[in-house]
Every structure is written in C-alpha cells, then in structure tokens.
Tab-separated table of C-alpha atoms in Angstrom:
chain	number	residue	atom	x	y	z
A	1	UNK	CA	80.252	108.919	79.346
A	2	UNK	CA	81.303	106.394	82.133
A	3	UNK	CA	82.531	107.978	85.607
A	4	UNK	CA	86.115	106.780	86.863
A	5	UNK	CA	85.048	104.550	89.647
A	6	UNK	CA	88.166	104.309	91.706
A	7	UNK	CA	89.061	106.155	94.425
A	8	UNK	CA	92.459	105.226	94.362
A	9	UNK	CA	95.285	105.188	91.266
A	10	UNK	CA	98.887	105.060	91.020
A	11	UNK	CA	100.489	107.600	89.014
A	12	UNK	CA	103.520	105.005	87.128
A	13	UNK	CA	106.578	105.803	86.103
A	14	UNK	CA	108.038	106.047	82.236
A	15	UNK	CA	110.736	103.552	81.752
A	16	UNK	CA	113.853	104.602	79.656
A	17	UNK	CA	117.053	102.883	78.173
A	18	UNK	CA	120.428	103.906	78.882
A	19	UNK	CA	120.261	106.035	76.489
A	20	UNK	CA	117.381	107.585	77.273
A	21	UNK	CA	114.768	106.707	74.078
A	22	UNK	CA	111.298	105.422	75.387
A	23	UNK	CA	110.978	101.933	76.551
A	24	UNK	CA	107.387	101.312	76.499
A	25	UNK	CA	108.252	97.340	77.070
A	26	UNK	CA	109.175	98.311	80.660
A	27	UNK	CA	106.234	100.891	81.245
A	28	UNK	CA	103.566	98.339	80.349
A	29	UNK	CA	105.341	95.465	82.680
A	30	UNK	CA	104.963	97.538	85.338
A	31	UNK	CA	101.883	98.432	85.021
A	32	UNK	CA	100.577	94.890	84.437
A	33	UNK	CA	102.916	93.995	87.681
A	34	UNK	CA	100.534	96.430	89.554
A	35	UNK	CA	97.737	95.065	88.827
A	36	UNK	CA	98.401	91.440	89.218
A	37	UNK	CA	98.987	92.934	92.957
A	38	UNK	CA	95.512	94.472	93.236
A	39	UNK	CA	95.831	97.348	92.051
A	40	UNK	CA	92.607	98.480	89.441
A	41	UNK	CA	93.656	102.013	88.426
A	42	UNK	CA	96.507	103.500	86.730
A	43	UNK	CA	97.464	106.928	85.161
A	44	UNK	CA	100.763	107.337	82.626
A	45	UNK	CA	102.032	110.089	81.052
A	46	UNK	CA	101.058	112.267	84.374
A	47	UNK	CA	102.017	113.410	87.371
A	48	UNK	CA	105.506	111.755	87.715
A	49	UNK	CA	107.184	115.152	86.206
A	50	UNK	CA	108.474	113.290	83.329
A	51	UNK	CA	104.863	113.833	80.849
A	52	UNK	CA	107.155	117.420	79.211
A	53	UNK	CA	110.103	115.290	78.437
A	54	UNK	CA	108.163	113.248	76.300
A	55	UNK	CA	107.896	114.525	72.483
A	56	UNK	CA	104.472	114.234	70.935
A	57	UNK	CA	105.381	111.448	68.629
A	58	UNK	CA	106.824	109.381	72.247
A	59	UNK	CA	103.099	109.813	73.660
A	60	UNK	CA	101.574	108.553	70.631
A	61	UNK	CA	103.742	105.692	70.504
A	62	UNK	CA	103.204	105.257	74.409
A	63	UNK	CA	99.588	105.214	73.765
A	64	UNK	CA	99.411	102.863	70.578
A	65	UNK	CA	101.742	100.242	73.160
A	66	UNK	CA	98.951	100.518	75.515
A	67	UNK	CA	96.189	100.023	73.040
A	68	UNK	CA	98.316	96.828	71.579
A	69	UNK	CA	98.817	94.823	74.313
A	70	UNK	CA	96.526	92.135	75.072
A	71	UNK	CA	98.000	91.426	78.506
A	72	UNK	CA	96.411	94.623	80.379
A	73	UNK	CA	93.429	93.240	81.352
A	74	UNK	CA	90.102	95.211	80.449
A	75	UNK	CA	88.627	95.822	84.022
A	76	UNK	CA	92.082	98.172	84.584
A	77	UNK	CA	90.835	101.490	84.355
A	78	UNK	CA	93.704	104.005	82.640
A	79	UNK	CA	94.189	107.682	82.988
A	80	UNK	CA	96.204	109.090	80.528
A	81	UNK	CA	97.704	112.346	80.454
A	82	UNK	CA	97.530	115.404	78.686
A	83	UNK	CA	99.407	118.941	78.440
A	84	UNK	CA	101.474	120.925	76.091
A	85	UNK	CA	103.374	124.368	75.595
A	86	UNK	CA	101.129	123.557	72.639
A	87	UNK	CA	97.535	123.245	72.102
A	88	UNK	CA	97.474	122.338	68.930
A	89	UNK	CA	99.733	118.913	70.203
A	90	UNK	CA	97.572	118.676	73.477
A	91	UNK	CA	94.503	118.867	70.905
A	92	UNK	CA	96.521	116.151	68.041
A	93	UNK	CA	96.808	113.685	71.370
A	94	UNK	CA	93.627	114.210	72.999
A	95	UNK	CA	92.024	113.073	69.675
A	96	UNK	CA	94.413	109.677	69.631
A	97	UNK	CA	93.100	109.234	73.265
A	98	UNK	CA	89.451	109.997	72.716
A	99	UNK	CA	89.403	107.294	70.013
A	100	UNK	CA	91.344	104.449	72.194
A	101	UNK	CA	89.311	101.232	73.683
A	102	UNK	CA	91.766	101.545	76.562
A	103	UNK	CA	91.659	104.667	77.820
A	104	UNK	CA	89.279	105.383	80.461
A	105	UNK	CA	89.901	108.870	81.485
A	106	UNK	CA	92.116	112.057	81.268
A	107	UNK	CA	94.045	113.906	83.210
A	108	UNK	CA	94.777	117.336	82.079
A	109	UNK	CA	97.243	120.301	83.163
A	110	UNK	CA	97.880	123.340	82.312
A	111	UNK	CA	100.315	124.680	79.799
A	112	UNK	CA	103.723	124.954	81.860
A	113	UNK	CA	106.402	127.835	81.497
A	114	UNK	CA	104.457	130.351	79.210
A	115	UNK	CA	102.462	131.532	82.097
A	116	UNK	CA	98.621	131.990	80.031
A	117	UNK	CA	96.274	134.270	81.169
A	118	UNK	CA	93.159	132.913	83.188
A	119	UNK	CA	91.151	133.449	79.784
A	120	UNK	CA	93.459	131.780	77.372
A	121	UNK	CA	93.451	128.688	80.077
A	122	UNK	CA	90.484	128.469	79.967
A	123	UNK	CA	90.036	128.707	76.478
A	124	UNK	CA	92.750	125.779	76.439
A	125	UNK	CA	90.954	123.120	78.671
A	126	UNK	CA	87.628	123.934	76.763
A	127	UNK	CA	89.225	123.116	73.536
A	128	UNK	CA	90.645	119.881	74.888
A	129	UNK	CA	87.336	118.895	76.469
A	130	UNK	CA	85.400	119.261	73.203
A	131	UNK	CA	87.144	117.152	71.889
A	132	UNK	CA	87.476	113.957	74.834
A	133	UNK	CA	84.143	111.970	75.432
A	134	UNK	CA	85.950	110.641	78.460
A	135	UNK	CA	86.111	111.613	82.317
A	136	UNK	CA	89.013	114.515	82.466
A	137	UNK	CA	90.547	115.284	85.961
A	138	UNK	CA	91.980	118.926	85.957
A	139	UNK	CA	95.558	118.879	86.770
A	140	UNK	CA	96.426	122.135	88.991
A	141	UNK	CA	100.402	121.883	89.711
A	142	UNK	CA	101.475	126.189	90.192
A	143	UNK	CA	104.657	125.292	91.732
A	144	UNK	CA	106.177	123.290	88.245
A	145	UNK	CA	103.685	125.072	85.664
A	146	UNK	CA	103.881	128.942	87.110
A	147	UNK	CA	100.081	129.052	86.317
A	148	UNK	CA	97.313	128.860	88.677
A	149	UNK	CA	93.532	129.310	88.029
A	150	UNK	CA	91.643	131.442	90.051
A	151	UNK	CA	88.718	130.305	91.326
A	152	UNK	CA	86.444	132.084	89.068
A	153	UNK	CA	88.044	130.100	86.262
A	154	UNK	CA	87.554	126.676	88.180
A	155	UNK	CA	84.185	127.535	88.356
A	156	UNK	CA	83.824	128.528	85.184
A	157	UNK	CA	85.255	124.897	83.841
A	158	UNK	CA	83.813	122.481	86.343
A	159	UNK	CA	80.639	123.313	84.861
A	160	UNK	CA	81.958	121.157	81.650
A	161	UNK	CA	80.234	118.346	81.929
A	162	UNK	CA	82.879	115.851	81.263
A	163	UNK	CA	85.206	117.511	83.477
A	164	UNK	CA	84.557	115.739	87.066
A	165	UNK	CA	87.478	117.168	89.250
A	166	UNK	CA	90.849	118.578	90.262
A	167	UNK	CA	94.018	117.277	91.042
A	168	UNK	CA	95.488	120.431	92.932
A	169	UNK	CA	99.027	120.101	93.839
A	170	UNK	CA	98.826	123.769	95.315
A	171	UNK	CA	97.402	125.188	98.239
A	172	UNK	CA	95.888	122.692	99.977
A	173	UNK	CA	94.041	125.115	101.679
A	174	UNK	CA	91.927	126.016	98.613
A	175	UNK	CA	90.451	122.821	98.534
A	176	UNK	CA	87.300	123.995	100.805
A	177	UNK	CA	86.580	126.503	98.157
A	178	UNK	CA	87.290	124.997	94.845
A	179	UNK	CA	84.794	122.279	96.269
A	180	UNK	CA	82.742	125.418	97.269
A	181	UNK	CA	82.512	127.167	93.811
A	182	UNK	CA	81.238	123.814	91.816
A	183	UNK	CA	78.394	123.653	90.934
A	184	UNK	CA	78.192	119.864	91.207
A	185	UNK	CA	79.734	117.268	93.470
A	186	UNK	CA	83.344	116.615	92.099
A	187	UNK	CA	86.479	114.445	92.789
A	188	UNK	CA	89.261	116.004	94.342
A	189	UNK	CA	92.491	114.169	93.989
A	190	UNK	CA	95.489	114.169	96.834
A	191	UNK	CA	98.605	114.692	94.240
A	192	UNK	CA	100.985	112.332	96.251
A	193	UNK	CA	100.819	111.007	99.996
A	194	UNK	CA	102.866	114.258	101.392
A	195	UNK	CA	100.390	115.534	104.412
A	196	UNK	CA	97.392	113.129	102.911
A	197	UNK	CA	95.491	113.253	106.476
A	198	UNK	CA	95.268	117.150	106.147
A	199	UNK	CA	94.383	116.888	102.294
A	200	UNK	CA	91.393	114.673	103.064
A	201	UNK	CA	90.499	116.205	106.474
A	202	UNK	CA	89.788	119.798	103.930
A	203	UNK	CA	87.845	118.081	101.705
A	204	UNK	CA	89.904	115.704	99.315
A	205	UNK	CA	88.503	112.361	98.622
A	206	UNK	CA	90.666	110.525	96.416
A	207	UNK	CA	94.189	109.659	95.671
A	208	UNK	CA	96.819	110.080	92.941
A	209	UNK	CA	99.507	108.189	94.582
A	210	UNK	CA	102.831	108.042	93.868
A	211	UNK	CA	103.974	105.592	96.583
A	212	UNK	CA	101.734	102.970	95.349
A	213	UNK	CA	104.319	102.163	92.811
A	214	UNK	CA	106.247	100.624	95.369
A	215	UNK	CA	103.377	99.428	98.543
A	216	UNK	CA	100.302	99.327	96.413
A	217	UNK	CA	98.382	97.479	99.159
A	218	UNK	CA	99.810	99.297	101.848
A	219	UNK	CA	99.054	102.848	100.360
A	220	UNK	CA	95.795	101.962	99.244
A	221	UNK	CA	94.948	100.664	103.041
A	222	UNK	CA	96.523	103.382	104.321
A	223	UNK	CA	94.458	106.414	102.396
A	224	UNK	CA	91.164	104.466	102.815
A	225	UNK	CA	91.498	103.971	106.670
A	226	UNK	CA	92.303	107.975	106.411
A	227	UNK	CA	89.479	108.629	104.130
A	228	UNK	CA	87.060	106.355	106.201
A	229	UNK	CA	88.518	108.436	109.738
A	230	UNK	CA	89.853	104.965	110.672
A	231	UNK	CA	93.355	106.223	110.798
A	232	UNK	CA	95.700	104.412	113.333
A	233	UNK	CA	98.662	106.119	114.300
A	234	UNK	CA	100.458	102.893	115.375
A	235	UNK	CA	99.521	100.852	112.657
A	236	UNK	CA	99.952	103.521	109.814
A	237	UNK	CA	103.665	104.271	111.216
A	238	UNK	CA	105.415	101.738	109.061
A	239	UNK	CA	103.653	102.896	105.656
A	240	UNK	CA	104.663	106.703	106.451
A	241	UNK	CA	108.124	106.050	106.873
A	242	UNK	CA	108.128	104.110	103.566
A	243	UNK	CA	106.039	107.055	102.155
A	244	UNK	CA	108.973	109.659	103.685
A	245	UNK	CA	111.468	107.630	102.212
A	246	UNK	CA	109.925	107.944	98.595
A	247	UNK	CA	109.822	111.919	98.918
A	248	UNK	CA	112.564	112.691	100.888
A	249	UNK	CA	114.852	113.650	97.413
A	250	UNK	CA	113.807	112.775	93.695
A	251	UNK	CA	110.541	110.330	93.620
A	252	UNK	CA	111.051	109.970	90.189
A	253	UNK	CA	114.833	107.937	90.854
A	254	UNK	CA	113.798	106.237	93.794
A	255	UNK	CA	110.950	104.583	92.581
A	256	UNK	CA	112.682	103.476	89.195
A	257	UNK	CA	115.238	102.251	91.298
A	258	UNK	CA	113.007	100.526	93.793
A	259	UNK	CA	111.315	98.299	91.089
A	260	UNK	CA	114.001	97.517	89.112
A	261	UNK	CA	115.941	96.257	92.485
A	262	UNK	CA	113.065	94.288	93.372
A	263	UNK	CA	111.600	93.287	90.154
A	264	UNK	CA	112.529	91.964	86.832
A	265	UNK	CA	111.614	95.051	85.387
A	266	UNK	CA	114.432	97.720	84.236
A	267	UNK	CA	112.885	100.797	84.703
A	268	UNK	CA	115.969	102.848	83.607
A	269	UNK	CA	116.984	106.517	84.397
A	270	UNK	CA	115.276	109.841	84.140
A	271	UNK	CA	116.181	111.850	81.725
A	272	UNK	CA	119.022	114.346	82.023
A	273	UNK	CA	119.729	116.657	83.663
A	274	UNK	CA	117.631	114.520	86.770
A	275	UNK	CA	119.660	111.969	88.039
A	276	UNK	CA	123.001	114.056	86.847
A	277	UNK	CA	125.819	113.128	89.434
C-alpha cells in the first residue's frame, strides 16, 4: 500500500447544470485547472457538504469520469470519498474505488443522521477498510453527521493498518489526544483554513483546504509557512482576508461562483434547498 505523500489537498467542488443532474465535464476541468497551477493533490466527493446529495449511481458515474479521462495527469494524487446512511452502498463504492488506477486514497466519514452507536461505527469503518487496499483518512465531522467517536473507538481503528489518520472537523481541542491514543504516528488533517494556526499549533499537520479552490498557491504557502512556524503576520494578511471571505456565508456558492467568474469553467449551483433565494 503506497502512503499519500502530500501534505496539502484541495477538497473540489461538484459541478451541476441548471437543473441540477451531475456535470462531471465541469468537475474534471477544474480539477485539471488546479493542477496545471501547481497543485498535486485533490479529494472529490468529500468534504464540500455536497458527497449526501449525490445518489450512489452519481458517484459511480463520477468515479468512472475520473478513471476515463486521459487528461488528469498520473503524478495527481486523488482522494475520493466515501460515506452512506448505507453500508451496504458505502461497501458497493468502496469496491469501484479499490479497483480504480486513479484513485490514490480514501477519505471516509461516518454515517450521518442515524446517529450509530460507537460499536456499530466501528463495525462500519472496519467493513469499509477490508475491503480498500488504499490509504483511508477518517473523516470526523459531529456538527453535520450527529456522531462522534470516542476516543476509545479512534484507538481502536487507527490500529487498521491502512487507516493513516483523521480529518476531525470537531473539537479542535481533541487533537492532542486522538494523536495521543494511536498507536502509530498518523496524519491529522485541518478540515478547512478556519483558525488553521491553532489547528497546527495542537498537533495537526496537514491540510484539507477548501480555499485552495480559489488561491491554490497562496493557501498552500500560507499553511506551510504555518506548519514550518514561519508564519508572518504581515505577509499572511492578504491570504486571510481572502480565506474570511470564502467562509464568511455558504463556501459551497462562493467558490462555484468564484471559478466560474474567473474561469471558463461553469461550475453551476448547489443543489436545493442551498442557494434557495
């Protein structure tokens, strides 16, 4: 099993038409934009909030576009995403991505809305990881998902050994202890750029980023000078006002609407009800 070697990767956006269906055209466009701009890592189907408005059949069709196209280079390193209501889908999709030459790693939440007990969670992820021979990045997210696993769980699934880290989009303050309870060293992943320099000063030491759909270069300088304790208040002031401007309502609509005004790619709308006026 190969590690994920970036630090750094931009969680991307999932284009739609007007009237909503999947436009995977757009998605990959993006994505390819990205990286013609430095950027080396990418995760879809993630941590944008728009993964549960996708039907099983749109991820599989997402994921056959991404194994198609000849134009995303081979050194771009993909994270795709995985969770369900359902494990039997989250199992059906895992398989599809376990058996794709273009996905590199996974990133993997918890099941939102039913609210499973620590046991059937756990029972969840280790079913998914039996079946992935890739890297898989926990996906922690309480505040959308209503579930949170105790650190006895963590503990009890970081010992999988495909499973190399968290993305915790909870209490920040855990992160000293869920790197505590590992019993190996493991990735933690900043969900976002919201209070990065606190996230990295308790122990975080990589970056989903969210941002770096928009200032790829500028968000990846930015985290590294904070990672490497280079940070410059002066000289980081222009990339946190960007970053404040991304999260000060609905990330998802401003960044579609950032690319498509400054690209030739039509990102689209979120789905309903987001972006209801």
């Amino acid at each position: 099993m190969h590690d994920l070697v970036n630090e750094y990767h931009i969680a991307v956006p999932t284009a739609f038409y007007d009237n909503e269906d999947l436009n995977t055209e757009a998605t990959l466009q993006h994505i390819r934009n990205l990286y013609d701009q430095g950027v080396k890592s990418v995760m879809v189907c993630g941590t944008t909030g728009e993964q549960h408005s996708l039907t099983l059949a749109e991820k599989l069709q997402l994921l056959k576009s991404i194994d198609a196209a000849t134009f995303l280079p081979d050194d771009l390193e993909i994270i795709f995403g995985v969770a369900s209501i359902r494990q039997k889908e989250a199992l059906q999709l895992a398989e599809k991505i376990n058996a794709s030459a273009k996905i590199n790693g996974v990133l993997l939440g918890f099941s939102p809305y039913i609210l499973p007990s620590q046991k059937e969670a756990r029972l969840y992820v280790e079913a998914i990881a039996k079946v992935i021979e890739k890297p898989i990045i926990l996906y922690n997210n309480p505040r959308r998902t209503g579930f949170n696993p105790e650190l006895d769980t963590f503990a009890e699934l970081i010992r999988l050994p495909n499973i190399i880290g968290i993305k915790d989009a909870g209490d920040s303050a855990r992160i000293p202890e869920l790197i505590s309870v590992a019993d190996k060293k493991i990735y933690v992943y900043a969900g976002g750029e919201i209070d990065l320099d606190k996230k990295i000063a308790l122990g975080a030491n990589r970056l989903s980023s969210m941002a770096g759909n928009l200032y790829p270069s500028e968000v990846e300088a930015y985290f590294t000078d904070l990672l490497r304790g280079r940070a410059d208040k002066t000289k980081n002031a222009g990339i946190e006002e960007k970053i404040h401007n991304v999260f000060a309502d609905n990330p998802i609509i401003y960044i579609k609407n950032e690319i498509t005004k400054h690209t030739q790619i039509d990102m689209g709308i979120a789905r309903s009800p987001l972006g209801n006026l």
